[in-house]
XYZ file of C-alpha atoms in Angstrom:
337
model
C 5.867 -7.753 24.840
C 5.856 -4.037 24.077
C 3.111 -2.699 21.814
C 1.490 0.575 20.780
C -2.313 0.704 20.854
C -5.414 2.813 21.463
C -8.801 2.374 23.147
C -10.779 5.364 21.897
C -10.833 6.747 18.328
C -9.662 10.350 18.471
C -7.471 13.017 16.896
C -3.763 12.320 16.807
C -3.181 15.421 18.958
C -4.858 13.700 21.932
C -2.476 12.383 24.597
C -4.033 8.905 24.444
C -4.419 8.691 20.647
C -1.642 6.056 20.738
C -0.177 4.595 23.933
C 2.775 2.363 24.849
C 1.459 -0.808 26.555
C 2.505 -4.348 27.493
C 0.711 -7.392 26.050
C 1.277 -11.165 26.248
C 3.420 -12.612 23.465
C 1.111 -14.627 21.165
C 1.686 -18.265 20.140
C 1.574 -19.408 16.491
C -1.048 -21.949 15.450
C -2.000 -23.410 12.085
C -0.149 -21.614 9.279
C 0.888 -18.675 11.454
C 4.386 -17.307 11.799
C 5.500 -15.545 14.967
C 7.633 -12.670 13.695
C 9.991 -10.529 15.746
C 9.313 -7.071 14.345
C 12.369 -5.091 13.246
C 10.683 -2.270 11.299
C 7.209 -1.059 10.352
C 5.838 1.575 8.017
C 2.746 3.725 8.404
C -0.085 3.867 5.849
C -3.227 5.999 5.476
C -5.296 2.985 6.582
C -3.628 3.237 10.019
C -4.811 6.808 10.442
C -8.331 6.038 9.172
C -8.762 3.184 11.644
C -7.315 5.165 14.553
C -9.757 8.003 13.894
C -12.867 5.919 13.322
C -12.684 2.288 14.460
C -13.439 1.613 18.123
C -11.829 -1.543 19.568
C -14.216 -4.303 20.597
C -15.423 -4.292 24.204
C -13.326 -1.267 25.107
C -10.082 -3.228 24.740
C -6.826 -2.225 23.131
C -6.360 -2.168 19.357
C -2.864 -2.522 17.961
C -2.528 -0.984 14.508
C 0.177 -1.469 11.888
C 0.261 -3.521 8.703
C 3.604 -3.240 6.909
C 6.439 -5.014 8.681
C 9.836 -6.612 8.231
C 11.347 -8.959 10.776
C 12.646 -12.404 11.653
C 10.575 -15.555 12.097
C 10.944 -16.725 15.723
C 8.508 -19.669 15.699
C 6.039 -21.330 13.339
C 2.659 -23.028 13.635
C 2.321 -26.788 13.049
C 0.963 -26.406 9.505
C 3.578 -23.960 8.182
C 5.255 -25.085 4.938
C 6.952 -22.013 3.478
C 9.178 -20.644 6.255
C 11.266 -21.661 9.261
C 12.621 -19.934 12.358
C 15.402 -17.530 11.453
C 13.996 -16.493 8.072
C 13.943 -12.761 7.338
C 10.512 -11.777 6.004
C 8.404 -8.805 4.954
C 4.637 -8.518 4.640
C 1.501 -6.512 5.264
C -0.798 -8.138 7.795
C -4.555 -8.685 7.946
C -7.084 -5.982 8.783
C -9.078 -8.298 11.087
C -6.112 -9.312 13.301
C -3.854 -7.410 15.736
C -1.350 -5.205 13.930
C 2.404 -5.026 13.596
C 3.084 -2.189 16.052
C 4.355 -4.681 18.616
C 7.550 -6.580 19.415
C 6.096 -9.860 18.143
C 3.344 -10.455 15.616
C 1.319 -13.367 14.218
C 0.760 -13.539 10.465
C -0.462 -16.231 8.061
C 2.468 -17.433 5.953
C 0.370 -17.207 2.764
C 0.627 -13.397 2.814
C 4.345 -13.252 3.670
C 7.397 -12.946 1.425
C 11.127 -13.339 1.990
C 12.763 -9.989 2.699
C 14.861 -8.679 -0.191
C 18.456 -9.560 0.683
C 19.689 -6.238 -0.684
C 17.554 -4.146 1.694
C 17.784 -3.563 5.425
C 14.662 -4.073 7.509
C 13.599 -0.411 7.355
C 13.790 -0.214 3.559
C 11.969 -3.551 3.220
C 9.159 -2.509 5.586
C 8.272 0.362 3.247
C 7.188 -1.957 0.453
C 4.586 -4.677 1.164
C 1.191 -2.949 1.451
C 1.828 -0.546 -1.390
C 3.461 -3.175 -3.610
C 0.553 -5.591 -3.144
C -1.999 -2.825 -3.740
C -0.293 -1.510 -6.871
C 0.428 -4.973 -8.287
C -3.115 -6.258 -7.746
C -4.613 -3.108 -9.246
C -2.376 -3.069 -12.312
C -2.295 -6.749 -13.168
C -5.348 -8.345 -11.491
C -7.953 -5.555 -11.686
C -7.035 -3.226 -14.574
C -5.243 -5.990 -16.513
C -2.937 -3.426 -18.064
C -1.268 -5.996 -20.303
C -4.578 -6.404 -22.184
C -4.917 -3.659 -24.760
C -7.786 -1.184 -25.138
C -8.461 -0.794 -28.890
C -7.688 2.694 -30.176
C -6.476 4.002 -26.827
C -3.032 5.394 -26.135
C -0.816 2.744 -24.567
C -0.605 4.840 -21.431
C -1.623 4.897 -17.799
C -2.429 7.966 -15.715
C -1.535 7.479 -12.036
C -3.222 10.113 -9.868
C -1.142 10.759 -6.749
C 2.100 9.429 -8.155
C 4.280 10.575 -5.255
C 2.316 8.811 -2.497
C 3.130 5.384 -1.130
C 1.036 3.382 -3.600
C 1.749 5.748 -6.474
C 5.496 5.463 -5.893
C 5.513 1.710 -6.467
C 2.801 1.775 -9.154
C 4.967 4.107 -11.252
C 7.872 1.669 -11.004
C 5.815 -1.425 -11.796
C 4.145 0.207 -14.777
C 7.445 1.554 -16.112
C 9.537 -1.604 -15.721
C 7.001 -4.419 -16.212
C 4.851 -3.015 -19.035
C 5.350 -1.048 -22.253
C 2.907 1.654 -21.173
C 3.710 5.347 -21.186
C 3.499 6.326 -17.511
C 1.871 9.664 -16.653
C 1.980 10.540 -12.953
C 0.463 13.496 -11.147
C 2.314 15.661 -8.630
C 1.779 19.274 -7.595
C 5.047 20.335 -5.942
C 8.578 20.520 -7.402
C 9.955 17.962 -4.940
C 7.174 15.442 -5.545
C 7.384 15.932 -9.311
C 11.103 15.197 -9.194
C 10.446 12.154 -6.980
C 8.111 10.522 -9.505
C 10.484 11.308 -12.363
C 13.286 9.484 -10.567
C 10.943 6.515 -10.109
C 10.403 6.266 -13.858
C 7.413 8.397 -14.871
C 7.627 9.418 -18.533
C 5.495 12.504 -17.897
C 4.456 14.437 -14.788
C 1.303 16.586 -14.769
C 0.040 18.911 -12.051
C -3.189 17.690 -10.446
C -3.811 21.144 -8.955
C -4.519 22.320 -12.526
C -7.295 21.101 -14.889
C -6.178 17.492 -15.126
C -7.799 16.508 -18.416
C -6.242 19.518 -20.147
C -2.845 18.686 -18.640
C -3.037 15.140 -20.028
C -4.335 16.257 -23.434
C -1.475 18.755 -23.736
C 1.008 15.859 -23.732
C -0.196 15.004 -27.228
C -0.111 11.231 -26.777
C -3.850 10.611 -26.916
C -6.395 9.395 -24.360
C -4.840 6.916 -21.894
C -6.238 3.401 -21.766
C -5.947 3.206 -17.981
C -6.361 5.530 -15.000
C -5.334 4.532 -11.476
C -6.548 7.004 -8.853
C -4.812 6.595 -5.500
C -6.179 9.660 -3.708
C -8.735 12.493 -3.860
C -10.803 10.628 -6.462
C -13.874 12.800 -5.802
C -11.935 15.913 -6.744
C -10.647 14.469 -10.016
C -13.499 12.236 -11.192
C -14.913 14.626 -13.821
C -11.438 15.138 -15.270
C -10.810 11.396 -15.318
C -14.071 10.833 -17.209
C -12.926 13.412 -19.770
C -9.356 12.154 -20.064
C -9.768 8.373 -20.258
C -10.144 6.562 -23.583
C -13.430 4.981 -24.657
C -13.591 1.394 -23.337
C -10.784 2.243 -20.929
C -10.386 0.862 -17.438
C -10.469 2.955 -14.262
C -9.332 1.842 -10.797
C -9.349 3.475 -7.377
C -8.317 2.651 -3.822
C -9.451 5.601 -1.713
C -12.812 6.204 -0.023
C -14.849 8.867 -1.826
C -18.031 9.785 0.019
C -19.896 9.472 -3.267
C -18.744 7.699 -6.422
C -21.043 8.464 -9.345
C -19.901 6.166 -12.159
C -22.778 7.042 -14.484
C -20.655 9.521 -16.489
C -18.452 6.583 -17.501
C -21.364 4.851 -19.247
C -21.080 6.824 -22.483
C -17.477 5.660 -22.860
C -18.187 2.136 -21.560
C -15.404 2.566 -19.007
C -15.142 -0.206 -16.416
C -14.544 0.634 -12.756
C -12.343 -1.471 -10.475
C -11.809 -1.407 -6.708
C -8.677 -2.722 -5.060
C -8.315 -3.649 -1.390
C -5.224 -5.666 -0.607
C -6.847 -7.056 2.563
C -9.613 -8.853 0.643
C -7.737 -12.133 0.194
C -6.838 -12.477 3.884
C -10.182 -11.117 5.113
C -12.162 -13.720 3.179
C -9.505 -16.466 3.188
C -9.861 -16.670 -0.593
C -8.801 -19.770 -2.487
C -5.962 -17.789 -4.066
C -4.721 -16.196 -0.825
C -1.216 -17.562 -1.431
C -0.932 -15.265 -4.454
C 0.184 -12.529 -2.066
C 3.106 -14.730 -0.975
C 3.958 -15.278 -4.648
C 3.592 -11.585 -5.421
C 5.870 -10.493 -2.572
C 8.414 -13.127 -3.556
C 8.503 -11.637 -7.069
C 8.798 -8.105 -5.679
C 11.712 -9.280 -3.534
C 13.393 -10.788 -6.600
C 12.887 -7.606 -8.619
C 14.342 -5.470 -5.823
C 17.414 -7.677 -5.545
C 17.804 -7.564 -9.338
C 17.820 -3.768 -9.218
C 14.560 -3.434 -11.181
C 12.533 -1.975 -8.287
C 13.683 0.272 -5.466
C 12.340 0.881 -2.001
C 9.932 3.784 -1.591
C 11.264 4.636 1.890
C 11.297 8.420 2.164
C 11.997 8.969 5.869
C 12.756 6.964 9.009
C 10.840 8.654 11.815
C 12.598 6.892 14.718
C 12.176 3.774 16.823
C 8.820 2.039 17.247
C 7.021 3.775 20.124
C 3.867 5.807 20.686
C 5.550 9.189 20.403
C 7.108 8.446 17.021
C 3.997 6.720 15.684
C 1.929 9.777 16.606
C 4.403 11.920 14.681
C 4.147 9.633 11.638
C 0.324 9.603 11.789
C 0.294 13.418 11.863
C 2.614 13.539 8.854
C 0.378 11.147 6.899
C -2.715 13.183 7.807
C -1.055 16.348 6.486
C -1.431 14.950 2.965
C 2.027 16.220 2.021
C 4.224 13.174 2.424
C 5.988 11.403 -0.418
C 6.932 7.739 -0.432
C 6.758 5.864 2.863
C 7.428 6.703 6.514
C 9.180 3.960 8.491
C 9.970 3.265 12.151
C 12.736 0.801 13.006
C 13.618 -1.046 16.219
C 12.154 -0.967 19.725
C-alpha cells in the first residue's frame, strides 16, 4: 500500500522530511478495523512529531491521526462496525498513522461518519472534536457552576482547529457566554460565524480586553495555544475558584500564581485513553457518535478551512509548512490517493 513517512526528524524544507513509500497492507486483529483511507487532516501534533520524534531502529514512521474512510475488514472481536461502514476517527499516538492507503484502528475510538458530510469535511473533525469535548465536559466540567463567576468561557486561540470546534460546542451545548481570541480580521470573522458571542484580540493586553466587555470574570479559560505568552493575563482575568485548561506544550508552566484564586489547572490529551487502554476508552466512540449526530442535525459544522490536495508527500509537506506558520484557521485536509 502507498504511505507517506519519514526516517529522520528534520525541518519540513528538507527533501526527505516526508517521503512517498510502499508498505505491506496490515491485517486486523482483536478489535481492530482495517480502514481504507479516503481523507486525512493535519494537526500540530503531526508537525511536532516529525520535527522531534525519531522512528525506532531507523525505520519508517507514518504520521497522521485524523481520518475518514470505509471499513474494509474487521478483527475477530469487533462488535460495533462491519465492512462497508463509513467511519471517522483520530488514531492512536503509539501506532502507525493514517497517512497511508489502509490503516488499523481500535473500534473503541471510531465513530460513524456524519452522513451529511463528505469524507474531506468529516476528516477535519475527530481530533479537535475529541480534544475540545473532553476538555469542556470531562476536565473543566463547564456545566458545573463557579460561584460568583460570570457564566462565561474564554477560549484562547479561537480560530485554530481545536478552538473552532470548542467555540461551537460551548455555544450550542452550554449556556455560557463564549469569548474567543483572534488577532486578524479574517480569523475574528471566522470565530464569529462559529458562534462566539465576543471576540477579543490576543495581541493586545488580554485581561484588559476581557474586562472591557463588562460581563465580569469568566469562570473558565481554555488555552489552546501560546499559553506561556498569555498565562499572566489568564491569571488576572479568570474568576476566583475558576477552572483553567490547556493543551499546548509550554516550556515552563508556573501555576503558583493561581493559588491565591484557588484556580484548578487541567491538562487534556485526547490520546490518553488509547495510550493507556483506559477502562472508559469506548467513551471516544460514544463522543464521536454524538458529534456525528449533532453535525447531521445541523447543530455543529465542519471546521474544514482548506483542502490542500491528494494524499502524498508533496502535499503533506505543504500542509505541515502551513501549520508551522501559525497563521492557519480551521483545519487543513487532504483527500484521496
